[in-house]
């Protein structure tokens, strides 16, 4: 197992007394918990699907990109 590394190191100084301080992350990505979205009434998992607003067809994950509106409709 790899020893944790500090993201930041520095000192806190109170008058003439300085104490070393190190900042560590609280959780690692390997310990990340993933939650499922459930239907409250049935307890079944909910499936998320992205749909084209013009055609109504589902859009595959590989065809999805991010963008922002620079003018109305563009």
mmCIF file of N, CA and C in Angstrom, residues 2-64:
data_model
loop_
_atom_site.group_PDB
_atom_site.id
_atom_site.type_symbol
_atom_site.label_atom_id
_atom_site.label_comp_id
_atom_site.label_asym_id
_atom_site.label_seq_id
_atom_site.Cartn_x
_atom_site.Cartn_y
_atom_site.Cartn_z
ATOM 1 N N UNK A 2 0.501 2.228 -0.784
ATOM 2 C CA UNK A 2 1.272 3.448 -0.926
ATOM 3 C C UNK A 2 0.934 4.408 0.212
ATOM 4 N N UNK A 3 1.950 5.034 0.769
ATOM 5 C CA UNK A 3 1.727 6.011 1.831
ATOM 6 C C UNK A 3 1.082 7.265 1.253
ATOM 7 N N UNK A 4 0.131 7.874 1.994
ATOM 8 C CA UNK A 4 -0.522 9.083 1.479
ATOM 9 C C UNK A 4 0.459 10.236 1.352
ATOM 10 N N UNK A 5 0.263 11.061 0.299
ATOM 11 C CA UNK A 5 1.097 12.243 0.076
ATOM 12 C C UNK A 5 0.286 13.489 0.362
ATOM 13 N N UNK A 6 0.901 14.456 0.980
ATOM 14 C CA UNK A 6 0.228 15.707 1.282
ATOM 15 C C UNK A 6 0.023 16.510 -0.002
ATOM 16 N N UNK A 7 -1.167 17.136 -0.138
ATOM 17 C CA UNK A 7 -1.432 18.014 -1.281
ATOM 18 C C UNK A 7 -0.768 19.369 -1.084
ATOM 19 N N UNK A 8 -0.603 19.766 0.163
ATOM 20 C CA UNK A 8 -0.004 21.061 0.477
ATOM 21 C C UNK A 8 0.713 20.943 1.809
ATOM 22 N N UNK A 9 1.854 21.592 1.927
ATOM 23 C CA UNK A 9 2.599 21.645 3.181
ATOM 24 C C UNK A 9 2.933 23.092 3.477
ATOM 25 N N UNK A 10 2.890 23.444 4.743
ATOM 26 C CA UNK A 10 3.207 24.811 5.139
ATOM 27 C C UNK A 10 3.369 24.904 6.647
ATOM 28 N N UNK A 11 3.314 26.135 7.170
ATOM 29 C CA UNK A 11 3.487 26.380 8.600
ATOM 30 C C UNK A 11 2.415 27.330 9.092
ATOM 31 N N UNK A 12 1.993 27.133 10.327
ATOM 32 C CA UNK A 12 1.150 28.104 11.024
ATOM 33 C C UNK A 12 2.026 28.711 12.103
ATOM 34 N N UNK A 13 2.048 30.032 12.142
ATOM 35 C CA UNK A 13 2.922 30.711 13.087
ATOM 36 C C UNK A 13 2.090 31.500 14.089
ATOM 37 N N UNK A 14 2.321 31.258 15.376
ATOM 38 C CA UNK A 14 1.696 31.977 16.476
ATOM 39 C C UNK A 14 2.791 32.710 17.224
ATOM 40 N N UNK A 15 2.961 33.976 16.930
ATOM 41 C CA UNK A 15 4.047 34.728 17.566
ATOM 42 C C UNK A 15 5.377 34.178 17.122
ATOM 43 N N UNK A 16 6.113 33.602 18.064
ATOM 44 C CA UNK A 16 7.433 33.036 17.750
ATOM 45 C C UNK A 16 7.408 31.518 17.631
ATOM 46 N N UNK A 17 6.214 30.914 17.719
ATOM 47 C CA UNK A 17 6.086 29.460 17.629
ATOM 48 C C UNK A 17 5.500 29.107 16.260
ATOM 49 N N UNK A 18 6.185 28.238 15.516
ATOM 50 C CA UNK A 18 5.724 27.798 14.200
ATOM 51 C C UNK A 18 5.449 26.295 14.241
ATOM 52 N N UNK A 19 4.295 25.901 13.713
ATOM 53 C CA UNK A 19 3.920 24.483 13.678
ATOM 54 C C UNK A 19 3.783 24.034 12.228
ATOM 55 N N UNK A 20 4.426 22.920 11.851
ATOM 56 C CA UNK A 20 4.257 22.426 10.482
ATOM 57 C C UNK A 20 2.851 21.858 10.282
ATOM 58 N N UNK A 21 2.294 22.091 9.100
ATOM 59 C CA UNK A 21 0.948 21.647 8.763
ATOM 60 C C UNK A 21 0.993 21.002 7.388
ATOM 61 N N UNK A 22 0.217 19.921 7.212
ATOM 62 C CA UNK A 22 0.106 19.257 5.916
ATOM 63 C C UNK A 22 -1.367 19.010 5.625
ATOM 64 N N UNK A 23 -1.768 19.192 4.376
ATOM 65 C CA UNK A 23 -3.150 19.004 3.949
ATOM 66 C C UNK A 23 -3.243 17.721 3.126
ATOM 67 N N UNK A 24 -4.130 16.820 3.550
ATOM 68 C CA UNK A 24 -4.341 15.544 2.863
ATOM 69 C C UNK A 24 -5.781 15.471 2.366
ATOM 70 N N UNK A 25 -6.021 14.719 1.285
ATOM 71 C CA UNK A 25 -7.387 14.511 0.824
ATOM 72 C C UNK A 25 -8.106 13.589 1.797
ATOM 73 N N UNK A 26 -9.418 13.800 1.944
ATOM 74 C CA UNK A 26 -10.199 13.012 2.897
ATOM 75 C C UNK A 26 -10.552 11.632 2.348
ATOM 76 N N UNK A 27 -10.674 11.496 1.034
ATOM 77 C CA UNK A 27 -11.024 10.217 0.433
ATOM 78 C C UNK A 27 -10.281 10.066 -0.887
ATOM 79 N N UNK A 28 -9.993 8.837 -1.248
ATOM 80 C CA UNK A 28 -9.340 8.597 -2.528
ATOM 81 C C UNK A 28 -10.369 8.090 -3.528
ATOM 82 N N UNK A 29 -10.048 8.174 -4.804
ATOM 83 C CA UNK A 29 -10.977 7.720 -5.840
ATOM 84 C C UNK A 29 -11.198 6.215 -5.771
ATOM 85 N N UNK A 30 -10.225 5.465 -5.227
ATOM 86 C CA UNK A 30 -10.396 4.015 -5.127
ATOM 87 C C UNK A 30 -11.399 3.647 -4.047
ATOM 88 N N UNK A 31 -11.654 4.562 -3.103
ATOM 89 C CA UNK A 31 -12.605 4.305 -2.030
ATOM 90 C C UNK A 31 -13.935 5.014 -2.266
ATOM 91 N N UNK A 32 -14.132 5.556 -3.462
ATOM 92 C CA UNK A 32 -15.338 6.322 -3.762
ATOM 93 C C UNK A 32 -16.561 5.408 -3.767
ATOM 94 N N UNK A 33 -17.641 5.891 -3.196
ATOM 95 C CA UNK A 33 -18.888 5.146 -3.154
ATOM 96 C C UNK A 33 -19.799 5.666 -4.255
ATOM 97 N N UNK A 34 -20.426 4.775 -4.991
ATOM 98 C CA UNK A 34 -21.365 5.162 -6.043
ATOM 99 C C UNK A 34 -22.766 4.732 -5.625
ATOM 100 N N UNK A 35 -23.710 5.664 -5.692
ATOM 101 C CA UNK A 35 -25.086 5.367 -5.337
ATOM 102 C C UNK A 35 -25.919 5.177 -6.601
ATOM 103 N N UNK A 36 -26.904 4.305 -6.532
ATOM 104 C CA UNK A 36 -27.856 4.116 -7.616
ATOM 105 C C UNK A 36 -29.094 4.952 -7.322
ATOM 106 N N UNK A 37 -29.758 5.428 -8.375
ATOM 107 C CA UNK A 37 -31.020 6.132 -8.212
ATOM 108 C C UNK A 37 -32.134 5.097 -8.247
ATOM 109 N N UNK A 38 -33.022 5.155 -7.248
ATOM 110 C CA UNK A 38 -34.080 4.164 -7.122
ATOM 111 C C UNK A 38 -35.449 4.811 -7.168
ATOM 112 N N UNK A 39 -36.431 4.036 -7.599
ATOM 113 C CA UNK A 39 -37.824 4.443 -7.521
ATOM 114 C C UNK A 39 -38.262 4.243 -6.077
ATOM 115 N N UNK A 40 -38.686 5.300 -5.413
ATOM 116 C CA UNK A 40 -39.027 5.225 -3.993
ATOM 117 C C UNK A 40 -40.141 4.206 -3.729
ATOM 118 N N UNK A 41 -41.129 4.127 -4.629
ATOM 119 C CA UNK A 41 -42.285 3.248 -4.403
ATOM 120 C C UNK A 41 -41.962 1.775 -4.623
ATOM 121 N N UNK A 42 -41.193 1.459 -5.682
ATOM 122 C CA UNK A 42 -40.941 0.051 -6.018
ATOM 123 C C UNK A 42 -39.580 -0.455 -5.561
ATOM 124 N N UNK A 43 -38.610 0.457 -5.348
ATOM 125 C CA UNK A 43 -37.253 0.051 -4.994
ATOM 126 C C UNK A 43 -36.422 -0.369 -6.189
ATOM 127 N N UNK A 44 -36.972 -0.270 -7.404
ATOM 128 C CA UNK A 44 -36.242 -0.646 -8.626
ATOM 129 C C UNK A 44 -35.309 0.488 -9.043
ATOM 130 N N UNK A 45 -34.206 0.109 -9.714
ATOM 131 C CA UNK A 45 -33.270 1.104 -10.229
ATOM 132 C C UNK A 45 -33.904 1.898 -11.358
ATOM 133 N N UNK A 46 -33.549 3.185 -11.441
ATOM 134 C CA UNK A 46 -34.051 4.066 -12.485
ATOM 135 C C UNK A 46 -32.976 4.193 -13.552
ATOM 136 N N UNK A 47 -33.368 4.105 -14.830
ATOM 137 C CA UNK A 47 -32.432 4.213 -15.945
ATOM 138 C C UNK A 47 -32.493 5.635 -16.497
ATOM 139 N N UNK A 48 -31.338 6.273 -16.654
ATOM 140 C CA UNK A 48 -31.266 7.621 -17.221
ATOM 141 C C UNK A 48 -30.961 7.509 -18.703
ATOM 142 N N UNK A 49 -31.745 8.220 -19.511
ATOM 143 C CA UNK A 49 -31.559 8.174 -20.952
ATOM 144 C C UNK A 49 -31.592 9.594 -21.502
ATOM 145 N N UNK A 50 -30.607 9.954 -22.332
ATOM 146 C CA UNK A 50 -30.555 11.259 -22.959
ATOM 147 C C UNK A 50 -31.219 11.170 -24.329
ATOM 148 N N UNK A 51 -32.130 12.130 -24.576
ATOM 149 C CA UNK A 51 -32.936 12.107 -25.795
ATOM 150 C C UNK A 51 -32.731 13.412 -26.553
ATOM 151 N N UNK A 52 -32.589 13.320 -27.875
ATOM 152 C CA UNK A 52 -32.456 14.501 -28.738
ATOM 153 C C UNK A 52 -33.749 15.310 -28.659
ATOM 154 N N UNK A 53 -33.629 16.610 -28.369
ATOM 155 C CA UNK A 53 -34.819 17.442 -28.172
ATOM 156 C C UNK A 53 -35.597 17.667 -29.466
ATOM 157 N N UNK A 54 -34.953 17.592 -30.620
ATOM 158 C CA UNK A 54 -35.631 17.810 -31.902
ATOM 159 C C UNK A 54 -36.271 16.529 -32.439
ATOM 160 N N UNK A 55 -35.490 15.431 -32.464
ATOM 161 C CA UNK A 55 -35.974 14.191 -33.092
ATOM 162 C C UNK A 55 -36.667 13.250 -32.116
ATOM 163 N N UNK A 56 -36.343 13.362 -30.827
ATOM 164 C CA UNK A 56 -36.913 12.451 -29.837
ATOM 165 C C UNK A 56 -36.201 11.121 -29.764
ATOM 166 N N UNK A 57 -35.100 10.955 -30.525
ATOM 167 C CA UNK A 57 -34.336 9.703 -30.530
ATOM 168 C C UNK A 57 -33.335 9.693 -29.381
ATOM 169 N N UNK A 58 -33.092 8.508 -28.787
ATOM 170 C CA UNK A 58 -32.055 8.415 -27.743
ATOM 171 C C UNK A 58 -30.666 8.678 -28.332
ATOM 172 N N UNK A 59 -29.782 9.324 -27.555
ATOM 173 C CA UNK A 59 -28.429 9.659 -27.997
ATOM 174 C C UNK A 59 -27.441 8.765 -27.244
ATOM 175 N N UNK A 60 -26.615 8.056 -27.996
ATOM 176 C CA UNK A 60 -25.607 7.170 -27.395
ATOM 177 C C UNK A 60 -24.558 7.994 -26.656
ATOM 178 N N UNK A 61 -23.917 7.383 -25.674
ATOM 179 C CA UNK A 61 -22.907 8.069 -24.854
ATOM 180 C C UNK A 61 -21.758 8.604 -25.699
ATOM 181 N N UNK A 62 -21.330 7.856 -26.709
ATOM 182 C CA UNK A 62 -20.217 8.283 -27.565
ATOM 183 C C UNK A 62 -20.565 9.503 -28.412
ATOM 184 N N UNK A 63 -21.848 9.733 -28.652
ATOM 185 C CA UNK A 63 -22.284 10.861 -29.474
ATOM 186 C C UNK A 63 -22.582 12.121 -28.652
ATOM 187 N N UNK A 64 -22.449 12.056 -27.341
ATOM 188 C CA UNK A 64 -22.743 13.197 -26.477
ATOM 189 C C UNK A 64 -21.492 14.050 -26.286
#
